[in-house]
Amino acid sequence: MKKYVLDLRVVGVSRLHERYVLIRLTREERLPQMQPGQFVEVKVEGSVATFLRRPVSVNFVDREHNELWLLVAVVGEGTRQMARLQAGDVVNVVGPLGNGFSGPSGGTAWRTGPGEVLLVGGGVGVAPLLYQGAVLKEAGLEPVFLLGARTAKDLLMLDEFRKYGEVFVTTEDGSEGERGFVTQHTVLQKRTFGLIQTCGPTPMMKAVAHFAWQQGVECEASLENMMACGLGACLCCVEKTTEGNLCVCKDGPVFNIKKLLWQI
């Protein structure tokens, strides 16, 4: 897929949580095609301590309003500077980068019945699942979302997810949904899934992958290795796989778990 260097105008910045902001970007021309699971590299202006671009997952592409949504976790100086953006500011991004989740026409074992695609996310890892859910819905499928967080206040964009499928929730303290981790939710025992796609903290994704292996279910995981260049040049995001060392930014970030060495 062709990559672009784009100057995008900030439409708005919404503080969803003390640690998360939603940045909406647009431009006069139509945005290029992007796949769920891909990401962009954002140039951070105004910070003398930030030299590298910041990789951010594509959270959503609103074709009606020609907007790219980025859900940003504020964890360091670069992302703090991004959180200070205001409507009208211009942001330079490179993208779309990487390989995203497979779609209904992909090679993975897809089923067409409603509720048979499960999208599992935790923390800011829920970001690419919103766009994937929208794409599945547009294709006539009804995805199921299973979203986990520490507390109810850490759950993000639930109303948006509900537009595209059923939403099930776990919180570690039981303040919303079922108490515990996503792999402990009862929906996993009550429903049968033909495909699981997941993004979030690595321990969570490994647990999801283990469940998928046990059940014989196809599973894709979007890895969150540290990525600097986004093009496979710096080699800081290398992941050991069944095919040798691969760059997550270029060969991923989405991998079928059969390629990963998590089961060893």
PDB file of C-alpha atoms in Angstrom:
ATOM      1  CA  MET A   1       0.000   0.000   0.000  1.00  0.00           C
ATOM      2  CA  LYS A   2       1.285   3.441  -0.939  1.00  0.00           C
ATOM      3  CA  LYS A   3       2.671   5.607   1.855  1.00  0.00           C
ATOM      4  CA  TYR A   4       2.079   9.335   2.117  1.00  0.00           C
ATOM      5  CA  VAL A   5       3.557  12.321   3.935  1.00  0.00           C
ATOM      6  CA  LEU A   6       0.533  14.388   4.900  1.00  0.00           C
ATOM      7  CA  ASP A   7      -0.065  17.739   6.556  1.00  0.00           C
ATOM      8  CA  LEU A   8      -3.344  17.310   8.408  1.00  0.00           C
ATOM      9  CA  ARG A   9      -5.388  19.933  10.201  1.00  0.00           C
ATOM     10  CA  VAL A  10      -6.608  19.288  13.720  1.00  0.00           C
ATOM     11  CA  VAL A  11     -10.410  19.296  13.892  1.00  0.00           C
ATOM     12  CA  GLY A  12     -10.542  18.752  17.632  1.00  0.00           C
ATOM     13  CA  VAL A  13      -8.840  17.191  20.644  1.00  0.00           C
ATOM     14  CA  SER A  14     -11.029  15.467  23.244  1.00  0.00           C
ATOM     15  CA  ARG A  15      -9.771  14.457  26.669  1.00  0.00           C
ATOM     16  CA  LEU A  16     -11.348  11.026  27.219  1.00  0.00           C
ATOM     17  CA  HIS A  17      -9.430  10.283  30.394  1.00  0.00           C
ATOM     18  CA  GLU A  18      -6.581  11.804  32.355  1.00  0.00           C
ATOM     19  CA  ARG A  19      -4.203   9.626  30.310  1.00  0.00           C
ATOM     20  CA  TYR A  20      -5.954   9.481  26.919  1.00  0.00           C
ATOM     21  CA  VAL A  21      -6.891  12.001  24.238  1.00  0.00           C
ATOM     22  CA  LEU A  22      -8.715  11.572  20.948  1.00  0.00           C
ATOM     23  CA  ILE A  23      -7.253  13.674  18.124  1.00  0.00           C
ATOM     24  CA  ARG A  24      -9.341  14.182  14.968  1.00  0.00           C
ATOM     25  CA  LEU A  25      -7.485  15.212  11.805  1.00  0.00           C
ATOM     26  CA  THR A  26      -8.551  16.154   8.294  1.00  0.00           C
ATOM     27  CA  ARG A  27      -7.416  17.786   5.040  1.00  0.00           C
ATOM     28  CA  GLU A  28      -9.032  19.326   1.979  1.00  0.00           C
ATOM     29  CA  GLU A  29      -8.309  16.313  -0.264  1.00  0.00           C
ATOM     30  CA  ARG A  30      -9.699  12.881   0.453  1.00  0.00           C
ATOM     31  CA  LEU A  31      -7.660  10.904   2.962  1.00  0.00           C
ATOM     32  CA  PRO A  32      -5.821   7.902   1.500  1.00  0.00           C
ATOM     33  CA  GLN A  33      -7.146   4.394   2.038  1.00  0.00           C
ATOM     34  CA  MET A  34      -6.133   2.886   5.373  1.00  0.00           C
ATOM     35  CA  GLN A  35      -6.617  -0.580   6.833  1.00  0.00           C
ATOM     36  CA  PRO A  36      -7.594  -1.353  10.429  1.00  0.00           C
ATOM     37  CA  GLY A  37      -4.463  -2.249  12.337  1.00  0.00           C
ATOM     38  CA  GLN A  38      -2.206   0.084  10.375  1.00  0.00           C
ATOM     39  CA  PHE A  39      -0.573   3.099  12.011  1.00  0.00           C
ATOM     40  CA  VAL A  40       0.889   6.507  11.256  1.00  0.00           C
ATOM     41  CA  GLU A  41       4.095   8.184  12.408  1.00  0.00           C
ATOM     42  CA  VAL A  42       3.342  11.618  13.866  1.00  0.00           C
ATOM     43  CA  LYS A  43       5.873  14.447  13.873  1.00  0.00           C
ATOM     44  CA  VAL A  44       5.915  16.175  17.254  1.00  0.00           C
ATOM     45  CA  GLU A  45       6.470  19.923  17.053  1.00  0.00           C
ATOM     46  CA  GLY A  46       7.437  22.227  19.892  1.00  0.00           C
ATOM     47  CA  SER A  47       9.364  19.737  22.016  1.00  0.00           C
ATOM     48  CA  VAL A  48      13.153  20.021  22.243  1.00  0.00           C
ATOM     49  CA  ALA A  49      13.269  16.591  23.908  1.00  0.00           C
ATOM     50  CA  THR A  50      11.384  14.743  21.146  1.00  0.00           C
ATOM     51  CA  PHE A  51      13.442  13.909  18.050  1.00  0.00           C
ATOM     52  CA  LEU A  52      11.600  10.920  16.604  1.00  0.00           C
ATOM     53  CA  ARG A  53       8.081  10.652  15.276  1.00  0.00           C
ATOM     54  CA  ARG A  54       5.535   8.861  17.436  1.00  0.00           C
ATOM     55  CA  PRO A  55       3.736   5.765  16.082  1.00  0.00           C
ATOM     56  CA  VAL A  56      -0.027   5.895  16.657  1.00  0.00           C
ATOM     57  CA  SER A  57      -2.616   3.319  15.594  1.00  0.00           C
ATOM     58  CA  VAL A  58      -5.384   4.298  13.233  1.00  0.00           C
ATOM     59  CA  ASN A  59      -8.328   4.466  15.598  1.00  0.00           C
ATOM     60  CA  PHE A  60     -10.983   5.263  13.007  1.00  0.00           C
ATOM     61  CA  VAL A  61     -11.432   6.734   9.538  1.00  0.00           C
ATOM     62  CA  ASP A  62     -14.619   8.773   9.221  1.00  0.00           C
ATOM     63  CA  ARG A  63     -15.196   8.830   5.468  1.00  0.00           C
ATOM     64  CA  GLU A  64     -18.292  11.002   5.734  1.00  0.00           C
ATOM     65  CA  HIS A  65     -16.363  13.836   7.390  1.00  0.00           C
ATOM     66  CA  ASN A  66     -12.955  12.896   5.902  1.00  0.00           C
ATOM     67  CA  GLU A  67     -11.388  12.519   9.339  1.00  0.00           C
ATOM     68  CA  LEU A  68      -8.602  10.361  10.743  1.00  0.00           C
ATOM     69  CA  TRP A  69      -8.968   9.615  14.456  1.00  0.00           C
ATOM     70  CA  LEU A  70      -5.948   8.927  16.652  1.00  0.00           C
ATOM     71  CA  LEU A  71      -6.366   7.666  20.209  1.00  0.00           C
ATOM     72  CA  VAL A  72      -3.237   8.720  22.079  1.00  0.00           C
ATOM     73  CA  ALA A  73      -2.004   7.484  25.448  1.00  0.00           C
ATOM     74  CA  VAL A  74      -0.228  10.359  27.198  1.00  0.00           C
ATOM     75  CA  VAL A  75       2.870   8.688  28.622  1.00  0.00           C
ATOM     76  CA  GLY A  76       5.863  10.917  27.809  1.00  0.00           C
ATOM     77  CA  GLU A  77       6.971  14.312  26.575  1.00  0.00           C
ATOM     78  CA  GLY A  78       6.096  13.569  22.945  1.00  0.00           C
ATOM     79  CA  THR A  79       2.550  12.445  23.630  1.00  0.00           C
ATOM     80  CA  ARG A  80       2.055  15.214  26.192  1.00  0.00           C
ATOM     81  CA  GLN A  81       2.896  17.689  23.435  1.00  0.00           C
ATOM     82  CA  MET A  82       0.416  15.975  21.128  1.00  0.00           C
ATOM     83  CA  ALA A  83      -2.258  16.291  23.814  1.00  0.00           C
ATOM     84  CA  ARG A  84      -1.714  20.068  23.758  1.00  0.00           C
ATOM     85  CA  LEU A  85      -2.764  20.338  20.110  1.00  0.00           C
ATOM     86  CA  GLN A  86      -5.716  22.592  19.376  1.00  0.00           C
ATOM     87  CA  ALA A  87      -8.240  22.889  16.572  1.00  0.00           C
ATOM     88  CA  GLY A  88      -6.614  24.492  13.554  1.00  0.00           C
ATOM     89  CA  ASP A  89      -3.087  23.250  14.279  1.00  0.00           C
ATOM     90  CA  VAL A  90      -1.316  21.359  11.492  1.00  0.00           C
ATOM     91  CA  VAL A  91       0.207  17.945  12.127  1.00  0.00           C
ATOM     92  CA  ASN A  92       2.575  16.126   9.786  1.00  0.00           C
ATOM     93  CA  VAL A  93       2.107  12.369   9.575  1.00  0.00           C
ATOM     94  CA  VAL A  94       3.605   9.538   7.520  1.00  0.00           C
ATOM     95  CA  GLY A  95       1.318   6.660   6.655  1.00  0.00           C
ATOM     96  CA  PRO A  96      -0.454   4.431   6.442  1.00  0.00           C
ATOM     97  CA  LEU A  97       2.265   2.072   7.665  1.00  0.00           C
ATOM     98  CA  GLY A  98       2.440  -1.635   8.400  1.00  0.00           C
ATOM     99  CA  ASN A  99       0.054  -4.494   7.739  1.00  0.00           C
ATOM    100  CA  GLY A 100      -3.352  -4.512   9.376  1.00  0.00           C
ATOM    101  CA  PHE A 101      -5.933  -7.087  10.389  1.00  0.00           C
ATOM    102  CA  SER A 102      -7.247  -9.412   7.721  1.00  0.00           C
ATOM    103  CA  GLY A 103     -10.740  -8.679   6.437  1.00  0.00           C
ATOM    104  CA  PRO A 104     -13.573 -10.918   5.263  1.00  0.00           C
ATOM    105  CA  SER A 105     -11.810 -11.378   1.923  1.00  0.00           C
ATOM    106  CA  GLY A 106      -8.506 -12.321   3.578  1.00  0.00           C
ATOM    107  CA  GLY A 107      -6.936 -15.735   3.815  1.00  0.00           C
ATOM    108  CA  THR A 108      -7.848 -16.392   7.438  1.00  0.00           C
ATOM    109  CA  ALA A 109     -10.688 -18.837   8.203  1.00  0.00           C
ATOM    110  CA  TRP A 110     -13.583 -16.425   8.154  1.00  0.00           C
ATOM    111  CA  ARG A 111     -17.170 -17.312   8.936  1.00  0.00           C
ATOM    112  CA  THR A 112     -20.146 -15.214   7.926  1.00  0.00           C
ATOM    113  CA  GLY A 113     -22.505 -15.837  10.850  1.00  0.00           C
ATOM    114  CA  PRO A 114     -23.184 -12.980  13.259  1.00  0.00           C
ATOM    115  CA  GLY A 115     -21.108 -12.896  16.409  1.00  0.00           C
ATOM    116  CA  GLU A 116     -18.388 -15.201  15.153  1.00  0.00           C
ATOM    117  CA  VAL A 117     -15.600 -12.622  14.976  1.00  0.00           C
ATOM    118  CA  LEU A 118     -14.308 -11.601  18.406  1.00  0.00           C
ATOM    119  CA  LEU A 119     -12.287  -8.399  18.855  1.00  0.00           C
ATOM    120  CA  VAL A 120     -10.425  -8.316  22.177  1.00  0.00           C
ATOM    121  CA  GLY A 121      -8.737  -5.171  23.469  1.00  0.00           C
ATOM    122  CA  GLY A 122      -7.229  -3.744  26.611  1.00  0.00           C
ATOM    123  CA  GLY A 123      -6.161  -0.223  27.533  1.00  0.00           C
ATOM    124  CA  VAL A 124      -5.188   1.939  24.562  1.00  0.00           C
ATOM    125  CA  GLY A 125      -4.978  -1.331  22.612  1.00  0.00           C
ATOM    126  CA  VAL A 126      -8.687  -0.984  21.935  1.00  0.00           C
ATOM    127  CA  ALA A 127      -7.830   1.771  19.424  1.00  0.00           C
ATOM    128  CA  PRO A 128      -7.490  -0.219  16.157  1.00  0.00           C
ATOM    129  CA  LEU A 129     -10.452  -2.453  17.006  1.00  0.00           C
ATOM    130  CA  LEU A 130     -12.985   0.345  16.515  1.00  0.00           C
ATOM    131  CA  TYR A 131     -12.090   0.773  12.848  1.00  0.00           C
ATOM    132  CA  GLN A 132     -11.902  -2.986  12.365  1.00  0.00           C
ATOM    133  CA  GLY A 133     -15.381  -3.328  13.831  1.00  0.00           C
ATOM    134  CA  ALA A 134     -16.702  -0.652  11.487  1.00  0.00           C
ATOM    135  CA  VAL A 135     -15.175  -2.387   8.459  1.00  0.00           C
ATOM    136  CA  LEU A 136     -16.667  -5.732   9.505  1.00  0.00           C
ATOM    137  CA  LYS A 137     -20.067  -4.141  10.053  1.00  0.00           C
ATOM    138  CA  GLU A 138     -19.939  -2.562   6.613  1.00  0.00           C
ATOM    139  CA  ALA A 139     -19.176  -6.017   5.181  1.00  0.00           C
ATOM    140  CA  GLY A 140     -22.366  -7.405   6.749  1.00  0.00           C
ATOM    141  CA  LEU A 141     -20.773  -9.052   9.790  1.00  0.00           C
ATOM    142  CA  GLU A 142     -21.653  -8.469  13.423  1.00  0.00           C
ATOM    143  CA  PRO A 143     -18.426  -8.458  15.473  1.00  0.00           C
ATOM    144  CA  VAL A 144     -18.345  -9.030  19.208  1.00  0.00           C
ATOM    145  CA  PHE A 145     -16.119  -6.735  21.280  1.00  0.00           C
ATOM    146  CA  LEU A 146     -14.519  -7.877  24.528  1.00  0.00           C
ATOM    147  CA  LEU A 147     -12.817  -4.911  26.183  1.00  0.00           C
ATOM    148  CA  GLY A 148     -10.853  -4.889  29.415  1.00  0.00           C
ATOM    149  CA  ALA A 149      -9.546  -2.192  31.737  1.00  0.00           C
ATOM    150  CA  ARG A 150      -8.456  -1.699  35.315  1.00  0.00           C
ATOM    151  CA  THR A 151     -11.524   0.308  36.333  1.00  0.00           C
ATOM    152  CA  ALA A 152     -14.713   1.627  34.757  1.00  0.00           C
ATOM    153  CA  LYS A 153     -13.148   5.057  34.203  1.00  0.00           C
ATOM    154  CA  ASP A 154     -10.395   3.434  32.135  1.00  0.00           C
ATOM    155  CA  LEU A 155     -12.851   2.030  29.571  1.00  0.00           C
ATOM    156  CA  LEU A 156     -12.690   4.028  26.360  1.00  0.00           C
ATOM    157  CA  MET A 157     -15.212   4.889  23.637  1.00  0.00           C
ATOM    158  CA  LEU A 158     -17.801   2.270  24.598  1.00  0.00           C
ATOM    159  CA  ASP A 159     -20.623   4.138  22.866  1.00  0.00           C
ATOM    160  CA  GLU A 160     -18.628   4.176  19.643  1.00  0.00           C
ATOM    161  CA  PHE A 161     -17.962   0.426  19.845  1.00  0.00           C
ATOM    162  CA  ARG A 162     -21.653  -0.275  20.427  1.00  0.00           C
ATOM    163  CA  LYS A 163     -22.434   1.191  17.007  1.00  0.00           C
ATOM    164  CA  TYR A 164     -20.778  -1.805  15.349  1.00  0.00           C
ATOM    165  CA  GLY A 165     -21.472  -4.827  17.533  1.00  0.00           C
ATOM    166  CA  GLU A 166     -22.130  -6.318  20.953  1.00  0.00           C
ATOM    167  CA  VAL A 167     -19.801  -5.049  23.657  1.00  0.00           C
ATOM    168  CA  PHE A 168     -18.725  -7.099  26.675  1.00  0.00           C
ATOM    169  CA  VAL A 169     -16.542  -5.606  29.398  1.00  0.00           C
ATOM    170  CA  THR A 170     -14.243  -6.719  32.186  1.00  0.00           C
ATOM    171  CA  THR A 171     -12.641  -4.551  34.850  1.00  0.00           C
ATOM    172  CA  GLU A 172     -10.057  -5.710  37.330  1.00  0.00           C
ATOM    173  CA  ASP A 173     -11.940  -4.123  40.242  1.00  0.00           C
ATOM    174  CA  GLY A 174     -15.420  -5.121  39.054  1.00  0.00           C
ATOM    175  CA  SER A 175     -16.598  -1.502  38.737  1.00  0.00           C
ATOM    176  CA  GLU A 176     -18.155  -2.293  35.330  1.00  0.00           C
ATOM    177  CA  GLY A 177     -18.921  -5.510  33.520  1.00  0.00           C
ATOM    178  CA  GLU A 178     -17.478  -8.735  34.893  1.00  0.00           C
ATOM    179  CA  ARG A 179     -14.680  -8.669  37.425  1.00  0.00           C
ATOM    180  CA  GLY A 180     -11.323 -10.011  36.218  1.00  0.00           C
ATOM    181  CA  PHE A 181      -9.413 -10.237  32.956  1.00  0.00           C
ATOM    182  CA  VAL A 182     -10.800 -10.510  29.424  1.00  0.00           C
ATOM    183  CA  THR A 183      -9.899 -14.203  29.219  1.00  0.00           C
ATOM    184  CA  GLN A 184     -12.102 -14.860  32.238  1.00  0.00           C
ATOM    185  CA  HIS A 185     -15.282 -13.389  30.745  1.00  0.00           C
ATOM    186  CA  THR A 186     -18.171 -15.855  30.512  1.00  0.00           C
ATOM    187  CA  VAL A 187     -18.881 -14.914  26.879  1.00  0.00           C
ATOM    188  CA  LEU A 188     -15.904 -17.085  25.942  1.00  0.00           C
ATOM    189  CA  GLN A 189     -17.724 -20.138  27.305  1.00  0.00           C
ATOM    190  CA  LYS A 190     -21.148 -19.201  25.990  1.00  0.00           C
ATOM    191  CA  ARG A 191     -20.300 -18.343  22.385  1.00  0.00           C
ATOM    192  CA  THR A 192     -18.356 -19.964  19.552  1.00  0.00           C
ATOM    193  CA  PHE A 193     -15.963 -17.821  17.550  1.00  0.00           C
ATOM    194  CA  GLY A 194     -14.305 -18.521  14.239  1.00  0.00           C
ATOM    195  CA  LEU A 195     -11.703 -15.755  14.490  1.00  0.00           C
ATOM    196  CA  ILE A 196     -10.194 -13.664  17.277  1.00  0.00           C
ATOM    197  CA  GLN A 197      -8.334 -10.412  16.673  1.00  0.00           C
ATOM    198  CA  THR A 198      -6.648  -8.707  19.596  1.00  0.00           C
ATOM    199  CA  CYS A 199      -4.587  -5.679  20.590  1.00  0.00           C
ATOM    200  CA  GLY A 200      -3.406  -4.543  23.996  1.00  0.00           C
ATOM    201  CA  PRO A 201      -0.763  -5.279  26.630  1.00  0.00           C
ATOM    202  CA  THR A 202       1.433  -8.230  25.688  1.00  0.00           C
ATOM    203  CA  PRO A 203       0.463 -10.393  28.706  1.00  0.00           C
ATOM    204  CA  MET A 204      -3.204  -9.960  27.777  1.00  0.00           C
ATOM    205  CA  MET A 205      -2.594 -10.843  24.139  1.00  0.00           C
ATOM    206  CA  LYS A 206      -0.565 -13.903  25.118  1.00  0.00           C
ATOM    207  CA  ALA A 207      -3.460 -15.049  27.311  1.00  0.00           C
ATOM    208  CA  VAL A 208      -5.896 -14.487  24.435  1.00  0.00           C
ATOM    209  CA  ALA A 209      -3.573 -16.387  22.100  1.00  0.00           C
ATOM    210  CA  HIS A 210      -3.378 -19.279  24.579  1.00  0.00           C
ATOM    211  CA  PHE A 211      -7.180 -19.426  24.695  1.00  0.00           C
ATOM    212  CA  ALA A 212      -7.299 -19.423  20.887  1.00  0.00           C
ATOM    213  CA  TRP A 213      -4.733 -22.250  20.683  1.00  0.00           C
ATOM    214  CA  GLN A 214      -6.710 -24.317  23.166  1.00  0.00           C
ATOM    215  CA  GLN A 215      -9.935 -23.787  21.242  1.00  0.00           C
ATOM    216  CA  GLY A 216      -8.386 -24.236  17.797  1.00  0.00           C
ATOM    217  CA  VAL A 217      -9.512 -20.751  16.787  1.00  0.00           C
ATOM    218  CA  GLU A 218      -7.681 -18.573  14.262  1.00  0.00           C
ATOM    219  CA  CYS A 219      -6.183 -15.541  15.997  1.00  0.00           C
ATOM    220  CA  GLU A 220      -4.374 -12.369  14.964  1.00  0.00           C
ATOM    221  CA  ALA A 221      -2.510 -10.082  17.372  1.00  0.00           C
ATOM    222  CA  SER A 222      -1.417  -6.496  16.851  1.00  0.00           C
ATOM    223  CA  LEU A 223       1.962  -6.151  18.549  1.00  0.00           C
ATOM    224  CA  GLU A 224       2.980  -2.999  20.383  1.00  0.00           C
ATOM    225  CA  ASN A 225       6.779  -3.271  20.233  1.00  0.00           C
ATOM    226  CA  MET A 226       8.705  -0.024  20.461  1.00  0.00           C
ATOM    227  CA  MET A 227       8.766   1.433  16.948  1.00  0.00           C
ATOM    228  CA  ALA A 228      10.905   4.395  15.900  1.00  0.00           C
ATOM    229  CA  CYS A 229      11.228   4.694  12.130  1.00  0.00           C
ATOM    230  CA  GLY A 230       8.074   2.811  11.097  1.00  0.00           C
ATOM    231  CA  LEU A 231       9.804   1.561   7.953  1.00  0.00           C
ATOM    232  CA  GLY A 232      11.917  -1.382   9.130  1.00  0.00           C
ATOM    233  CA  ALA A 233      15.215   0.512   8.982  1.00  0.00           C
ATOM    234  CA  CYS A 234      16.159   1.027  12.630  1.00  0.00           C
ATOM    235  CA  LEU A 235      15.491  -2.588  13.758  1.00  0.00           C
ATOM    236  CA  CYS A 236      14.369  -1.544  17.243  1.00  0.00           C
ATOM    237  CA  CYS A 237      11.006  -3.351  16.966  1.00  0.00           C
ATOM    238  CA  VAL A 238      12.290  -6.803  15.939  1.00  0.00           C
ATOM    239  CA  GLU A 239      10.177  -9.784  17.008  1.00  0.00           C
ATOM    240  CA  LYS A 240      11.361 -13.398  16.919  1.00  0.00           C
ATOM    241  CA  THR A 241       8.985 -15.481  14.812  1.00  0.00           C
ATOM    242  CA  THR A 242       8.782 -18.839  13.086  1.00  0.00           C
ATOM    243  CA  GLU A 243      10.191 -17.046  10.017  1.00  0.00           C
ATOM    244  CA  GLY A 244      13.120 -15.520  11.888  1.00  0.00           C
ATOM    245  CA  ASN A 245      13.460 -11.980  13.173  1.00  0.00           C
ATOM    246  CA  LEU A 246      10.826  -9.689  11.672  1.00  0.00           C
ATOM    247  CA  CYS A 247      10.263  -5.952  12.061  1.00  0.00           C
ATOM    248  CA  VAL A 248       6.912  -5.314  13.706  1.00  0.00           C
ATOM    249  CA  CYS A 249       6.531  -1.953  11.972  1.00  0.00           C
ATOM    250  CA  LYS A 250       7.054  -3.341   8.465  1.00  0.00           C
ATOM    251  CA  ASP A 251       6.046  -7.027   8.653  1.00  0.00           C
ATOM    252  CA  GLY A 252       3.316  -6.375  11.253  1.00  0.00           C
ATOM    253  CA  PRO A 253       2.149  -4.929  13.487  1.00  0.00           C
ATOM    254  CA  VAL A 254      -0.574  -7.571  13.009  1.00  0.00           C
ATOM    255  CA  PHE A 255       0.589 -11.200  12.987  1.00  0.00           C
ATOM    256  CA  ASN A 256      -1.232 -14.486  12.946  1.00  0.00           C
ATOM    257  CA  ILE A 257      -0.290 -16.045  16.276  1.00  0.00           C
ATOM    258  CA  LYS A 258       0.948 -19.142  14.421  1.00  0.00           C
ATOM    259  CA  LYS A 259       3.929 -17.004  13.376  1.00  0.00           C
ATOM    260  CA  LEU A 260       4.739 -15.970  16.930  1.00  0.00           C
ATOM    261  CA  LEU A 261       6.747 -17.969  19.459  1.00  0.00           C
ATOM    262  CA  TRP A 262       4.394 -17.309  22.347  1.00  0.00           C
ATOM    263  CA  GLN A 263       3.307 -20.941  22.661  1.00  0.00           C
ATOM    264  CA  ILE A 264       6.875 -22.150  23.285  1.00  0.00           C
TER     265      ILE A 264
END
